[in-house]
Coordinates of C-alpha atoms in Angstrom, one line a residue:
X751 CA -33.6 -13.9 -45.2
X752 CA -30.9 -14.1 -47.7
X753 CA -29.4 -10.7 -49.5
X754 CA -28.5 -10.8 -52.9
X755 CA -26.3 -8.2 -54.3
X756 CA -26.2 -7.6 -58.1
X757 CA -26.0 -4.5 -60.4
X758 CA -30.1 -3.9 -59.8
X759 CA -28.8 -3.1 -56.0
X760 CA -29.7 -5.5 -53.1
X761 CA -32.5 -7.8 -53.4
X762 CA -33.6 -10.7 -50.2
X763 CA -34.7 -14.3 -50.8
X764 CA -36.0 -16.7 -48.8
X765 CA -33.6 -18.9 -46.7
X766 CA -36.2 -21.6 -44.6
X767 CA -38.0 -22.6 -48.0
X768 CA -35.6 -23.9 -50.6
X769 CA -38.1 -24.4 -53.8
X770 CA -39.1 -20.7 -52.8
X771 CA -35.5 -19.5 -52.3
X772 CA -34.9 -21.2 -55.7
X773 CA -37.4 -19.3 -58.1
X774 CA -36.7 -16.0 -56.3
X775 CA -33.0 -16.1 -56.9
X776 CA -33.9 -17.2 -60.9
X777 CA -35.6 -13.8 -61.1
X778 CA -33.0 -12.1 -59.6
X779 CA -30.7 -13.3 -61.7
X780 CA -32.8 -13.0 -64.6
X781 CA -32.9 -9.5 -64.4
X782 CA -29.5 -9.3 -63.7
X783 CA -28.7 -10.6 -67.0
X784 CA -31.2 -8.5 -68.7
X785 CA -29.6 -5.5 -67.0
X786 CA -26.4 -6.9 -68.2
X787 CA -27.7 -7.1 -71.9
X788 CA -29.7 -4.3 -71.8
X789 CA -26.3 -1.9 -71.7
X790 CA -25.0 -3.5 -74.0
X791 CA -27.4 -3.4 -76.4
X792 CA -27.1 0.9 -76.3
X793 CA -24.2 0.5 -78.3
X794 CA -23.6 -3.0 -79.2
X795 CA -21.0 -2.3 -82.8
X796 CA -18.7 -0.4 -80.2
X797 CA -18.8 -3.6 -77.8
X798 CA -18.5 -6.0 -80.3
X799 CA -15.7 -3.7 -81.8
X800 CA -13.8 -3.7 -78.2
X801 CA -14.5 -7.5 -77.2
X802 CA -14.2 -9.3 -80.6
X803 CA -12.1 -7.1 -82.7
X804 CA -14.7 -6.9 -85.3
X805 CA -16.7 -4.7 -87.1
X806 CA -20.1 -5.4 -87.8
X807 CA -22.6 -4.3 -90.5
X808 CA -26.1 -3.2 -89.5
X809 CA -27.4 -6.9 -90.5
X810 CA -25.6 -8.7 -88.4
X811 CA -26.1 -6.1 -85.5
X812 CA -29.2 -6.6 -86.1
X813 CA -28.7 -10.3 -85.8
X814 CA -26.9 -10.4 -82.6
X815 CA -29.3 -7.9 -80.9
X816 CA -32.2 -10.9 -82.1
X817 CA -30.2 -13.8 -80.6
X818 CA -28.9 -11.4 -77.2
X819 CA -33.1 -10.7 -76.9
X820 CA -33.8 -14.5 -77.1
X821 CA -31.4 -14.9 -74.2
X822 CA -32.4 -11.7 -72.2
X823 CA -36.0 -13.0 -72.3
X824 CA -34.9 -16.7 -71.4
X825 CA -34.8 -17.9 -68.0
X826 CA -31.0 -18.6 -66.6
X827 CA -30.3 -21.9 -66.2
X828 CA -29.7 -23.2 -62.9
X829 CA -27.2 -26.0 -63.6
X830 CA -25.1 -23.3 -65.6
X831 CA -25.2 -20.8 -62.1
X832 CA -26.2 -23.0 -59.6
X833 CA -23.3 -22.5 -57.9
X834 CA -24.5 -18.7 -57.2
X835 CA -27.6 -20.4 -56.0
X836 CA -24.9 -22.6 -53.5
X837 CA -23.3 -19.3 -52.1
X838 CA -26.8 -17.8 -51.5
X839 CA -27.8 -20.4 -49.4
X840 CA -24.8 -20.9 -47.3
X841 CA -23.9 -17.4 -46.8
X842 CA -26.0 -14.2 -45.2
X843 CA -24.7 -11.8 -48.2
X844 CA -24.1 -13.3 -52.0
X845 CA -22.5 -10.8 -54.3
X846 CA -23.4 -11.9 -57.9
X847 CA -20.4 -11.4 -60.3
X848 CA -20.6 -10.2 -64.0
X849 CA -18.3 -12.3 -65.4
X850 CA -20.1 -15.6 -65.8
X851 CA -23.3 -13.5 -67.5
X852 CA -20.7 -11.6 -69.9
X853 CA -19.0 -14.8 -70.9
X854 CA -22.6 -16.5 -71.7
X855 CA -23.3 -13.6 -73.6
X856 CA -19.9 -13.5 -75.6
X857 CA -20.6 -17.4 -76.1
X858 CA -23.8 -16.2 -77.9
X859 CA -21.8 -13.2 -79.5
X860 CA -18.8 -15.4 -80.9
X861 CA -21.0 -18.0 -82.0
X862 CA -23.1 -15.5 -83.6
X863 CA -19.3 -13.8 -85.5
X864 CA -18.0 -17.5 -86.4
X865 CA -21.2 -18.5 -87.9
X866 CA -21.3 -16.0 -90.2
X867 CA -17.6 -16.0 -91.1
X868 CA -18.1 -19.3 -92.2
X869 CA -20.7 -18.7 -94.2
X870 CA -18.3 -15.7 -95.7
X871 CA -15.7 -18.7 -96.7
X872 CA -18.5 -21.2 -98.4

């Protein structure tokens, strides 16, 4: 058995079956993420405010809490954190990082912002 450690707490995988291994460590990290956006959804102008710089009316928070649903209820993809799914399976304890999760969701943020300043400038 493998541990996992993320903000949920620990969690254990299976190390002898790698297809097994695989889809457990997808759903740990898919509610990792969903932790992840879940906070940030609580008070998503002040984040967005702190991150970006920006303030947002109350349609495009709106907006962005839409699109950050779509990618809470998503499944991760593997060949974007695969190499979490590497560490796991070649070490006894894998502590899983925020940072890659925050940037995919400031991807989705900031693509969100620049789409509709652009749309502000047509």
């Amino acid at each position: 058995m493998k541990t996992i450690r993320t903000v949920l707490g620990n969690k254990k995988i299976e190390d002898n079956d790698y297809p097994v291994a695989l889809i457990q460590l997808r759903e740990i990290l898919d509610a990792h993420r969903s932790k992840l956006i879940n906070r940030l959804l609580a008070d998503l102008p002040t984040y967005i405010d702190y991150k970006f710089n920006t303030k947002v009316n109350s349609k495009q928070v709106e907006d962005i809490k839409e699109k950050l649903s779509f990618l809470k209820n998503s499944s991760v993809d593997m060949d974007k954190y695969g190499f979490i799914f590497q560490n796991a399976m070649s070490q006894e304890t894998t502590y899983v990082a925020t940072e890659p999760f925050y940037k995919e969701i400031d991807d989705n943020i900031s693509g969100y912002l620049n789409e509709s300043q652009l749309k502000l400038v047509k």
